[in-house]
PDB file of C-alpha atoms in Angstrom:
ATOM      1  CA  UNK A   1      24.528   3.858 -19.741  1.00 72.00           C
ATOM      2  CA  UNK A   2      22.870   7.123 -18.646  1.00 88.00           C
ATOM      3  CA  UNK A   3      19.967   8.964 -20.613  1.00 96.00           C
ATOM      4  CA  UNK A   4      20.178  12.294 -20.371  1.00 97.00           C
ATOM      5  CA  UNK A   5      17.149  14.707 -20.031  1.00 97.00           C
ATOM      6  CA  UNK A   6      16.583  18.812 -19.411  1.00 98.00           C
ATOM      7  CA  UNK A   7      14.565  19.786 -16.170  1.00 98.00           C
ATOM      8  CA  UNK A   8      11.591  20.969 -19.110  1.00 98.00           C
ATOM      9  CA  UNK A   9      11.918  17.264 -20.589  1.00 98.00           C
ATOM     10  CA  UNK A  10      11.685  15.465 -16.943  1.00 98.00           C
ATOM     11  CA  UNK A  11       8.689  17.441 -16.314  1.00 97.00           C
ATOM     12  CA  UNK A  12       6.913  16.381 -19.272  1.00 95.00           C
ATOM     13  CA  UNK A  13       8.267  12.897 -18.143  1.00 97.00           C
ATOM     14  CA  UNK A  14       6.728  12.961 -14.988  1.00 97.00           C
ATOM     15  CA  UNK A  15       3.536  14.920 -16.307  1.00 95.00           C
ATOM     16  CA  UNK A  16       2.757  11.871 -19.087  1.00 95.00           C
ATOM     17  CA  UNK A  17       3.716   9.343 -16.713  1.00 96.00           C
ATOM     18  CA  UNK A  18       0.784  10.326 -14.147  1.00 96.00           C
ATOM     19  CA  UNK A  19      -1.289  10.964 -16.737  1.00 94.00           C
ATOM     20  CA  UNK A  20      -1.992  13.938 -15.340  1.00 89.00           C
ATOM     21  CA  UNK A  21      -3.510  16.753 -18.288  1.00 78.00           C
ATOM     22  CA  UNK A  22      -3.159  13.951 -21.043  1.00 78.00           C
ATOM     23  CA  UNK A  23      -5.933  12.438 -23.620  1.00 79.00           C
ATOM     24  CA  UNK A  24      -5.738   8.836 -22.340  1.00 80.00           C
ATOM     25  CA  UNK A  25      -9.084   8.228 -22.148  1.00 87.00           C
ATOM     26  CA  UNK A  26      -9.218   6.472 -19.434  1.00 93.00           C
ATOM     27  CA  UNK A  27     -13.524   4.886 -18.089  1.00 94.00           C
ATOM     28  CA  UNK A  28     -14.710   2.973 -15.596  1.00 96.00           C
ATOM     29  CA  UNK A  29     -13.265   0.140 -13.772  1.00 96.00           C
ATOM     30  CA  UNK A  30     -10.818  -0.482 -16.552  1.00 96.00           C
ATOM     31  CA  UNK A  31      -9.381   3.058 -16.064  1.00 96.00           C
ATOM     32  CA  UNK A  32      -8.661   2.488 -12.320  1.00 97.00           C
ATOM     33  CA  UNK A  33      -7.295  -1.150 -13.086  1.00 97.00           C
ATOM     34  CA  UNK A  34      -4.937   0.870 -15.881  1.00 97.00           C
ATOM     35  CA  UNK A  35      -4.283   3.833 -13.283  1.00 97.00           C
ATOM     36  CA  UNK A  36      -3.182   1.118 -10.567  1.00 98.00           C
ATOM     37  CA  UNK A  37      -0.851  -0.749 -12.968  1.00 97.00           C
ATOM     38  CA  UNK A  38       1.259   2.272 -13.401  1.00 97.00           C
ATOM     39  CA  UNK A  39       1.156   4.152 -10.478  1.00 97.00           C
ATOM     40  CA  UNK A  40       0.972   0.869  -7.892  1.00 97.00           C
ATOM     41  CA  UNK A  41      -1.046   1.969  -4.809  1.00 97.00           C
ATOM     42  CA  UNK A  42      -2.748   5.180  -3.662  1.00 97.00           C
ATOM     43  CA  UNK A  43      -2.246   6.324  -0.019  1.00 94.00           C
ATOM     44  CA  UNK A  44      -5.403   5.945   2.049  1.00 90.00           C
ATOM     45  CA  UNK A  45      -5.895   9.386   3.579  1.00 88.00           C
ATOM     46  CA  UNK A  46      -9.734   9.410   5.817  1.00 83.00           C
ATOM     47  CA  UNK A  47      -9.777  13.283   5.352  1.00 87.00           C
ATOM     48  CA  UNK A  48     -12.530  14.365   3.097  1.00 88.00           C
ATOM     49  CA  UNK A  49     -12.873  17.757   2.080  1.00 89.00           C
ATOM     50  CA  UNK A  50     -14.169  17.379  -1.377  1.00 89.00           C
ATOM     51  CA  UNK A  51     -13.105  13.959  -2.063  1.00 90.00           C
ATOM     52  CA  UNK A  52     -10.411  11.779  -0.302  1.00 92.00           C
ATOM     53  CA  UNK A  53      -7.267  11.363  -1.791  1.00 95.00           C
ATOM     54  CA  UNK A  54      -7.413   8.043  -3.473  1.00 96.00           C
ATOM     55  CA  UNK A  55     -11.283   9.407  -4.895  1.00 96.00           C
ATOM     56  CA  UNK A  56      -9.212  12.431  -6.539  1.00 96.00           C
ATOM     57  CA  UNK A  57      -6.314  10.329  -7.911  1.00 96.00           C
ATOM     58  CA  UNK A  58      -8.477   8.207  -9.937  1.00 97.00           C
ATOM     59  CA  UNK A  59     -11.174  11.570 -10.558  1.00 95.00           C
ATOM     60  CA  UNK A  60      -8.157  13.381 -12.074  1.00 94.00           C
ATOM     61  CA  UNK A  61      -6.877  10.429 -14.322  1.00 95.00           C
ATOM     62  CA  UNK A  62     -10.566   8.970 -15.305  1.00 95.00           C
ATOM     63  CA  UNK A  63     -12.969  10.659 -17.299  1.00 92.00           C
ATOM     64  CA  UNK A  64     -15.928   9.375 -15.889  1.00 92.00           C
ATOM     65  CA  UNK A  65     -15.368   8.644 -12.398  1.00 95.00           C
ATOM     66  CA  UNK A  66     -17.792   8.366  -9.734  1.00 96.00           C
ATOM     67  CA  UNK A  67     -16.974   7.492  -6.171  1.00 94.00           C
ATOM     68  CA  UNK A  68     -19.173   4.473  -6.653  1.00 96.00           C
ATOM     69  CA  UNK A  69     -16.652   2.802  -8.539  1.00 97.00           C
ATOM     70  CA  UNK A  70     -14.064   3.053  -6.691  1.00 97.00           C
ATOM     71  CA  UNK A  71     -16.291   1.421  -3.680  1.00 97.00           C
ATOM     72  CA  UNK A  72     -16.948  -1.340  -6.703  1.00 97.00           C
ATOM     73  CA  UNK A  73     -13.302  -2.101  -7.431  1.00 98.00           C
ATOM     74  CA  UNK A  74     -12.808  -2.573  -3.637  1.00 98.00           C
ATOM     75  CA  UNK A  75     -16.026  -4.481  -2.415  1.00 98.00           C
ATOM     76  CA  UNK A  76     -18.017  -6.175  -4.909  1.00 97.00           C
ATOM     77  CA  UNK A  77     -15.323  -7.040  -7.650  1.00 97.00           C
ATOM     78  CA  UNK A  78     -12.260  -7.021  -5.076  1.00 97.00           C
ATOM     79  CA  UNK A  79      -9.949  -5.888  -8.035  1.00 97.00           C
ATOM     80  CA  UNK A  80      -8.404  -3.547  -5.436  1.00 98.00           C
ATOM     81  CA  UNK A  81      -7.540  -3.973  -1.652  1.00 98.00           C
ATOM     82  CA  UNK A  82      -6.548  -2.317   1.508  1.00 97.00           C
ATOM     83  CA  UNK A  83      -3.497  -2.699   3.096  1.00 95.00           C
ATOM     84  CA  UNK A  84      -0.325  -1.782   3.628  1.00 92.00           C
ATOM     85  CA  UNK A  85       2.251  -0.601   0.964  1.00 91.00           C
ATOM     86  CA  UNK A  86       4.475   2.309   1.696  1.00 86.00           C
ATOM     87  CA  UNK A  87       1.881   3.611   4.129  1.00 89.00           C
ATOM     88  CA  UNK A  88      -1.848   2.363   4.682  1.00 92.00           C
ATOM     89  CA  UNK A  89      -2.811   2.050   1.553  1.00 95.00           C
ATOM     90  CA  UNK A  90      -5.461   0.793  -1.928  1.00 98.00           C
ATOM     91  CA  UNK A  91      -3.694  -1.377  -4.240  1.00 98.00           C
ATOM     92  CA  UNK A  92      -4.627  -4.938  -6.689  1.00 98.00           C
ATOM     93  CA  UNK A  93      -5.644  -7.485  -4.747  1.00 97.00           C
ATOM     94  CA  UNK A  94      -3.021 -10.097  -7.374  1.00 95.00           C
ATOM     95  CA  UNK A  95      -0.803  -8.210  -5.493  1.00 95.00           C
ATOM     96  CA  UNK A  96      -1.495  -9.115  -1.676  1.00 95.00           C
ATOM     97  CA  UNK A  97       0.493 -11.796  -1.911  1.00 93.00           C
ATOM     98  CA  UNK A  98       3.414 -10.551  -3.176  1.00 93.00           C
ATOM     99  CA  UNK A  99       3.380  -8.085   0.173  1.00 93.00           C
ATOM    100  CA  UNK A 100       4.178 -10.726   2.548  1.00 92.00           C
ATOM    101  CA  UNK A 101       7.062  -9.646   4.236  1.00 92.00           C
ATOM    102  CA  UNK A 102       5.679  -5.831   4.666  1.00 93.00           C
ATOM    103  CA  UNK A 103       2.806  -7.396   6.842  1.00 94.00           C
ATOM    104  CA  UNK A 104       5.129  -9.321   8.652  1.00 92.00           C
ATOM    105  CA  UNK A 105       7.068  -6.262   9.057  1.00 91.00           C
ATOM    106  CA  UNK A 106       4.091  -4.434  10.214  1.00 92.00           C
ATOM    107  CA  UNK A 107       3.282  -6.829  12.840  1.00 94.00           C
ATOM    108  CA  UNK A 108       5.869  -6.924  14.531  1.00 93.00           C
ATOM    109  CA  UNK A 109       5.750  -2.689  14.222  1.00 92.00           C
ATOM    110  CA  UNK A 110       2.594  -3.381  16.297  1.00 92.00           C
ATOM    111  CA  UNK A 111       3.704  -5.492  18.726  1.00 93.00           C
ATOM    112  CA  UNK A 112       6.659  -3.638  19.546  1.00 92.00           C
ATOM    113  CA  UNK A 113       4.990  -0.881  20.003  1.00 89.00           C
ATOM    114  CA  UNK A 114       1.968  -1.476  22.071  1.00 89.00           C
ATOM    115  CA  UNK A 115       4.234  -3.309  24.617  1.00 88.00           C
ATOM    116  CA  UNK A 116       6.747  -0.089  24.859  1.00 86.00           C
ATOM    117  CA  UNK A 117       3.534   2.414  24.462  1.00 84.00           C
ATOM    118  CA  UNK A 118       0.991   0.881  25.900  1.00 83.00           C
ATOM    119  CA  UNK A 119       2.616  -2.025  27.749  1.00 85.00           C
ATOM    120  CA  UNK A 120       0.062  -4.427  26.167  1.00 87.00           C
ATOM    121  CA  UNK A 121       0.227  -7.914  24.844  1.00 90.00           C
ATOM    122  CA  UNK A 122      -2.636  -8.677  22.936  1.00 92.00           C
ATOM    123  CA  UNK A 123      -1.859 -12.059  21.539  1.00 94.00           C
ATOM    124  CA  UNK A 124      -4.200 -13.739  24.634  1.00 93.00           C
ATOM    125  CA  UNK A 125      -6.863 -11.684  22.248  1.00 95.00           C
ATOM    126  CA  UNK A 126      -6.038 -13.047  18.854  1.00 96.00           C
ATOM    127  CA  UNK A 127      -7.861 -16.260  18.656  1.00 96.00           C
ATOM    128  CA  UNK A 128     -11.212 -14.947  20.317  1.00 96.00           C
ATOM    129  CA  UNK A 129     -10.952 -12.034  17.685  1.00 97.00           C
ATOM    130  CA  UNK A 130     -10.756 -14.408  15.421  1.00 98.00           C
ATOM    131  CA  UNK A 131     -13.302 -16.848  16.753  1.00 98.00           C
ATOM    132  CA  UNK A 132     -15.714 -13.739  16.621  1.00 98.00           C
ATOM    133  CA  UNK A 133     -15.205 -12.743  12.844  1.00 98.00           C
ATOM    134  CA  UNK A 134     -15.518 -16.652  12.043  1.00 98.00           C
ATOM    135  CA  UNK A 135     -18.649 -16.879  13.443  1.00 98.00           C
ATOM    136  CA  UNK A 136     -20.185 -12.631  12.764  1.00 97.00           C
ATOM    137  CA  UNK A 137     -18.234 -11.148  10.297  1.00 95.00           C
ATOM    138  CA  UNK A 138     -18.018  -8.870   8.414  1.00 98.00           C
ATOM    139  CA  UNK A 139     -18.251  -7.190  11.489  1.00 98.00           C
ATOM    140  CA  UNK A 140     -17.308  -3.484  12.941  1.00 97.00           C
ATOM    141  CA  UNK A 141     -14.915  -2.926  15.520  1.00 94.00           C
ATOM    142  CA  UNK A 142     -17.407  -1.386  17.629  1.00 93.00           C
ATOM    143  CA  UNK A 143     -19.790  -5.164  17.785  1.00 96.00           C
ATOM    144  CA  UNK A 144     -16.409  -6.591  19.329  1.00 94.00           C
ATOM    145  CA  UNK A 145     -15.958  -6.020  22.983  1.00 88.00           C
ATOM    146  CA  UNK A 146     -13.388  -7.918  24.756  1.00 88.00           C
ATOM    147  CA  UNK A 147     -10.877  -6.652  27.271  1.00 80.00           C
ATOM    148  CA  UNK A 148     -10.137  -3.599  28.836  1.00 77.00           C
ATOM    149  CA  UNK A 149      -9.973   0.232  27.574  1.00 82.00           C
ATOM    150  CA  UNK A 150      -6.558   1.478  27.450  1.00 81.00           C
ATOM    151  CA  UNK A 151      -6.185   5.457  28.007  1.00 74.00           C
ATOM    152  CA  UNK A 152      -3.112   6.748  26.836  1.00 64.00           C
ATOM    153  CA  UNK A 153      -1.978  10.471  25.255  1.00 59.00           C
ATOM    154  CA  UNK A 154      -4.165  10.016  21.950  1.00 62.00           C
ATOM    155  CA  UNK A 155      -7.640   9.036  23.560  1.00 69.00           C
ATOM    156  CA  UNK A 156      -9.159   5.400  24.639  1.00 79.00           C
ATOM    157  CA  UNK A 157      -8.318   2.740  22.757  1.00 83.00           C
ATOM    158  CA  UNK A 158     -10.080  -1.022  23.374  1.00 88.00           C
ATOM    159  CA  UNK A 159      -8.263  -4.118  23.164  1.00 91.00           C
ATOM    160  CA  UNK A 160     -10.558  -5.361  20.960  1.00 92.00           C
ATOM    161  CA  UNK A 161      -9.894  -2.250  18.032  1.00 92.00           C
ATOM    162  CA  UNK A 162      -6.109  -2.923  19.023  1.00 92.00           C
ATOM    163  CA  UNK A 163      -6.189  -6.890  18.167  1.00 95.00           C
ATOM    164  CA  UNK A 164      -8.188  -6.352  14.980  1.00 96.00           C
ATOM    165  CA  UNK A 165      -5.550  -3.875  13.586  1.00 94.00           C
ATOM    166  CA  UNK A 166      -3.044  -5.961  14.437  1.00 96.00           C
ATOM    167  CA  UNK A 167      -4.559  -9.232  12.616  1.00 98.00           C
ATOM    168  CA  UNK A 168      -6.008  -6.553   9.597  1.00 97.00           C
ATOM    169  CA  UNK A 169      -1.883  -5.496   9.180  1.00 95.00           C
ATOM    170  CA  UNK A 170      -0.817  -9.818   9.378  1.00 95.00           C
ATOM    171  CA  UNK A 171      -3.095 -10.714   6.963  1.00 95.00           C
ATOM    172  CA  UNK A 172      -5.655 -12.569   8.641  1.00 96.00           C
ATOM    173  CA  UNK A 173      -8.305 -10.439   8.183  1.00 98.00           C
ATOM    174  CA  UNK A 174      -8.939  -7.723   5.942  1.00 97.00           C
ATOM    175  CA  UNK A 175     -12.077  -4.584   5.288  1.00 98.00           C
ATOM    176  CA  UNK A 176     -15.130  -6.479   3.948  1.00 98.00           C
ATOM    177  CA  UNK A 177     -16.542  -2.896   3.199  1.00 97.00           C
ATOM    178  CA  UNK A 178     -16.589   0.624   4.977  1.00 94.00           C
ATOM    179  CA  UNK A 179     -19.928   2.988   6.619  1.00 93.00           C
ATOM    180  CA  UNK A 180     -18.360   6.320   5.431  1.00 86.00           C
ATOM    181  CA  UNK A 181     -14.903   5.609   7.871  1.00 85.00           C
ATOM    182  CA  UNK A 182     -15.730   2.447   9.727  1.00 92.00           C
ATOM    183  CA  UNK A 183     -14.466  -1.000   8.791  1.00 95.00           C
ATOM    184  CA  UNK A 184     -15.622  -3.942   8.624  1.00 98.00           C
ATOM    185  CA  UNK A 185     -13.840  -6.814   8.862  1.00 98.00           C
ATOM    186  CA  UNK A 186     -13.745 -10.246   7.725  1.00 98.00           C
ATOM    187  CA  UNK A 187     -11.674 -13.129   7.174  1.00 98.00           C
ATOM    188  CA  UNK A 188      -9.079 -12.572   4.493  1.00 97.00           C
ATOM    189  CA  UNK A 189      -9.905 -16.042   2.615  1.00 95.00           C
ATOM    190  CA  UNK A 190     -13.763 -14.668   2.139  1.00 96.00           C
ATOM    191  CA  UNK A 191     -12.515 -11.599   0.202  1.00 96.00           C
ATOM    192  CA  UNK A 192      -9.689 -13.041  -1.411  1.00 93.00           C
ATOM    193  CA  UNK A 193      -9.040 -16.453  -2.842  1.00 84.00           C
ATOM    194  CA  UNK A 194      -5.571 -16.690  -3.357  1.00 77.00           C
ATOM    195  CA  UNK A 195      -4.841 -14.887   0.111  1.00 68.00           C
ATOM    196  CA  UNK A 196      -2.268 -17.493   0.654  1.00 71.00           C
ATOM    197  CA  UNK A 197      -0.595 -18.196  -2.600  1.00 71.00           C
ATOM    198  CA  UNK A 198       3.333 -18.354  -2.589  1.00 72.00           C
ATOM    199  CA  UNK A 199       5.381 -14.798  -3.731  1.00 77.00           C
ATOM    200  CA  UNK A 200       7.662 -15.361  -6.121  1.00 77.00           C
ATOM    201  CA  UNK A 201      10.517 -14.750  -3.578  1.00 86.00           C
ATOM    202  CA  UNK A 202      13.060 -17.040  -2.673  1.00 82.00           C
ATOM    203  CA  UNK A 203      14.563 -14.557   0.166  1.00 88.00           C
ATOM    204  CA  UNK A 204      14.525 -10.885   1.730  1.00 88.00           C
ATOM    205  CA  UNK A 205      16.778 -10.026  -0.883  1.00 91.00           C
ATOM    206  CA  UNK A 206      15.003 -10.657  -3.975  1.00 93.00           C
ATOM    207  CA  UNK A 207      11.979  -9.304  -2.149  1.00 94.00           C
ATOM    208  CA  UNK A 208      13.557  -6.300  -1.283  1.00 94.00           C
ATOM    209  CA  UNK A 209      14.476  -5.507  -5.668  1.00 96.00           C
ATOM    210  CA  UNK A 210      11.325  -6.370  -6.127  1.00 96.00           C
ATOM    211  CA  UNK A 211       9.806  -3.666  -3.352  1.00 96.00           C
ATOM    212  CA  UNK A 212      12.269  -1.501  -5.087  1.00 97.00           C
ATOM    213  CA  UNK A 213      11.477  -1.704  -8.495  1.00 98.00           C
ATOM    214  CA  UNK A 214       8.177  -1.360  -7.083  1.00 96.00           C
ATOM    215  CA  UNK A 215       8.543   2.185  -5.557  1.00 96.00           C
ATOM    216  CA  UNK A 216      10.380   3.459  -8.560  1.00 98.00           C
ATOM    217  CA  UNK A 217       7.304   2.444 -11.029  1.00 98.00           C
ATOM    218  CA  UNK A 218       4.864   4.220  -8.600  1.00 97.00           C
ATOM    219  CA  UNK A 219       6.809   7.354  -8.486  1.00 96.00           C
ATOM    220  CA  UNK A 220       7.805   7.415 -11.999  1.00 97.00           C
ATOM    221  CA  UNK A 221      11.446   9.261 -11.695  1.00 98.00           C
ATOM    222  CA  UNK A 222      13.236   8.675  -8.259  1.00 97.00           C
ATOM    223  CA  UNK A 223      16.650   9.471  -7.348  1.00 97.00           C
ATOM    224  CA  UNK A 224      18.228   7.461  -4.702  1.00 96.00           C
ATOM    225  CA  UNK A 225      17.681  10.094  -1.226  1.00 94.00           C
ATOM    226  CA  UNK A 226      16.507   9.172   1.848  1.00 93.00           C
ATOM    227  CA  UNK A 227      12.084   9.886   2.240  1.00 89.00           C
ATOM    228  CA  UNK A 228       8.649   8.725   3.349  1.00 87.00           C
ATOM    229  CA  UNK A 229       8.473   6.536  -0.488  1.00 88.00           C
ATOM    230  CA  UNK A 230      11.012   4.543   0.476  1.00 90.00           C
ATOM    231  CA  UNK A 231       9.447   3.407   4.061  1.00 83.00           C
ATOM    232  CA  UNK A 232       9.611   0.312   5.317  1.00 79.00           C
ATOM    233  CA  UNK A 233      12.850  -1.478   6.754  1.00 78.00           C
ATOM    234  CA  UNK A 234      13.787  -3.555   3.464  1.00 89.00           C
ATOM    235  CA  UNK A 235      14.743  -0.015   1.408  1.00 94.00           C
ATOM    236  CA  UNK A 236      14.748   2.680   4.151  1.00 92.00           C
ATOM    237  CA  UNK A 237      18.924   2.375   3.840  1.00 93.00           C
ATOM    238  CA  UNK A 238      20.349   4.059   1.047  1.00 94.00           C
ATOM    239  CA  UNK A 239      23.197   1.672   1.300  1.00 95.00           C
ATOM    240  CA  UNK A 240      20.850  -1.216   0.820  1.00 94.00           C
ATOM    241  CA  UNK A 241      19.262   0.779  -2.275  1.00 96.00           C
ATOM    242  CA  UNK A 242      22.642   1.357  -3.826  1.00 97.00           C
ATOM    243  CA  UNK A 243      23.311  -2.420  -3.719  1.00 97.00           C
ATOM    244  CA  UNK A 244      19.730  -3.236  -5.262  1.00 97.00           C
ATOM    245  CA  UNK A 245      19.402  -0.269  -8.101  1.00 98.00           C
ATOM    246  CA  UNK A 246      22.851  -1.497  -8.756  1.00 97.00           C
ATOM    247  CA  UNK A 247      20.824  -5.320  -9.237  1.00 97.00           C
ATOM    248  CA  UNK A 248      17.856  -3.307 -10.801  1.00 98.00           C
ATOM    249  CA  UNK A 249      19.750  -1.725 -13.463  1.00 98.00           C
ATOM    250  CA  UNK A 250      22.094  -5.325 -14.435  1.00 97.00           C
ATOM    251  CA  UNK A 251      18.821  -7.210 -15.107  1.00 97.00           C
ATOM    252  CA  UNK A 252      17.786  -4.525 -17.105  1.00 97.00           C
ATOM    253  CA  UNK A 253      14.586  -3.463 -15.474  1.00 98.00           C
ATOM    254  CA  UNK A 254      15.641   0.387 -14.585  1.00 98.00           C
ATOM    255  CA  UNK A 255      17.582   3.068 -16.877  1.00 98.00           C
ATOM    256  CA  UNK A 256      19.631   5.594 -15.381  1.00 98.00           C
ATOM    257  CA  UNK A 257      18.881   9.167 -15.487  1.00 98.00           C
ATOM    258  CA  UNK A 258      20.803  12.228 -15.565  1.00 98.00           C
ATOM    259  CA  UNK A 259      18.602  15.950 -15.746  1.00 98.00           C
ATOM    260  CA  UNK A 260      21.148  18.595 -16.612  1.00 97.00           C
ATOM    261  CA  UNK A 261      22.133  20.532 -13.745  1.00 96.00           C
ATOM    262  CA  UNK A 262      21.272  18.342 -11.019  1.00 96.00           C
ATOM    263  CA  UNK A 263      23.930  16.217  -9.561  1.00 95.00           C
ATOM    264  CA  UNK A 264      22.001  13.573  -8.440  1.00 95.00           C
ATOM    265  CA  UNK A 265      20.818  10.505 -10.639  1.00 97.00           C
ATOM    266  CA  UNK A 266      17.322   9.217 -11.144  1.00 98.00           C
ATOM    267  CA  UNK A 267      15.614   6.220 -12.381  1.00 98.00           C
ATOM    268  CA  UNK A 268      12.969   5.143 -14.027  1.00 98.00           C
ATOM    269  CA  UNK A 269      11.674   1.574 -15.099  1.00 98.00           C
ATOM    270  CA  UNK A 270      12.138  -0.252 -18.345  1.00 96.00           C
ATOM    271  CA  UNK A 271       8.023  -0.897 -18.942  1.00 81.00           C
TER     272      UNK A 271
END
């Protein structure tokens, strides 16, 4: 069954939900930890004007937020890590594991696409990459220098930067710590422990609700169109979404949402 809401009473929805302009005094690292478990992952943006985006997310939702912390969450305490959600992104490291499939997804994204861009296979690299950050890391990407430079429209590129982004979006390594937009990398089992523990997934399917439900708690209220939040082959098809909102909202863990005088319908977790 349906809840019905006015445009005025979404926006208030969608105002409280961010916790945007609301007194929920919000400090320190347990503020971030509190921002991430509503609002999922932050896109990672390196543009810096006066702050980069994930630094304003949590400066706007935290009342005493200092960039410091942020750094804290992600390299000392490794509450938080980077990788890839939606996009390239920060989210809780208890979550890595449950992202599985997406890095799978993203690697073969890579590979796929430096053999039809670049017409490279860099899997002769992987194990001396690897051999490398074994023995040096956390290391930059700059200290590694094996193979060629590729030109190609966007600039040089080495073989070495190419392998280490592909094993950073696999899994097998991941940023140690960053010098203002460099990375360093290290083995993923050195920052995180339980790197390799099982999801809770016993197929594509249930991993797929899951990724859905997922989305729709980041954003809030959602209706079901086609955009950049729903990237990633397992709910880019609004098909497949159908089928799993329809999942979603038997198990209970969405409501329905109508906003008078807008045809579409939007959802919203049961949390």
């Amino acid at each position: 069954m349906s809840i019905v809401m006015t445009k005025q009473e979404a926006r208030e929805f969608m105002v409280k939900y961010h916790m945007i302009n609301t007194k929920n005094n919000l400090k320190g690292i347990d503020g971030i930890v509190h921002v991430f478990n509503r609002i999922q992952s932050i896109q990672y943006d390196p543009l810096n004007v006066v702050g980069t985006n994930s630094e304003l997310v949590l400066q706007s939702r935290i009342d005493d937020f200092k960039k410091e912390m942020l750094e804290s969450a992600l390299y000392e305490e490794r509450l938080l890590i980077d990788g890839w959600d939606k996009q390239m992104c920060i989210f809780q490291s208890k979550d890595y594991p449950q992202m599985t499939s997406i890095r799978k997804y993203r690697g073969d994204q890579e590979i796929s696409s430096l053999k039809k861009f670049l017409k490279v296979d860099i899997m002769p690299y992987t194990g001396q990459v690897m051999e490398i950050i074994k023995d040096q890391g956390p290391i930059f990407s700059k200290d590694i220098n094996i193979g060629d430079s590729i030109e190609h429209y966007w600039g040089n590129t080495k073989i070495s930067k190419i392998t280490l982004d592909y094993l950073f979006h696999i899994g097998k390594i991941g940023i140690h710590h960053k010098k203002n937009t460099m990375k360093a990398y290290d083995l993923i089992e050195r920052l995180i422990h339980h790197h390799d523990q099982e999801n809770d997934f016993d197929d594509e399917q249930s991993f797929s609700e899951y990724y859905l439900y997922r989305r729709i708690k980041s954003m809030g209220l959602v209706s079901n169109k086609n955009g950049v939040h729903f990237s990633s082959s397992h709910i880019n098809q609004k098909k497949a979404r159908t089928t799993y909102l329809k999942r979603l909202l038997e198990k209970n863990l969405i409501t329905e949402i109508e906003i008078e005088g807008l045809k579409d319908k939007y959802y919203i977790v049961n949390d």
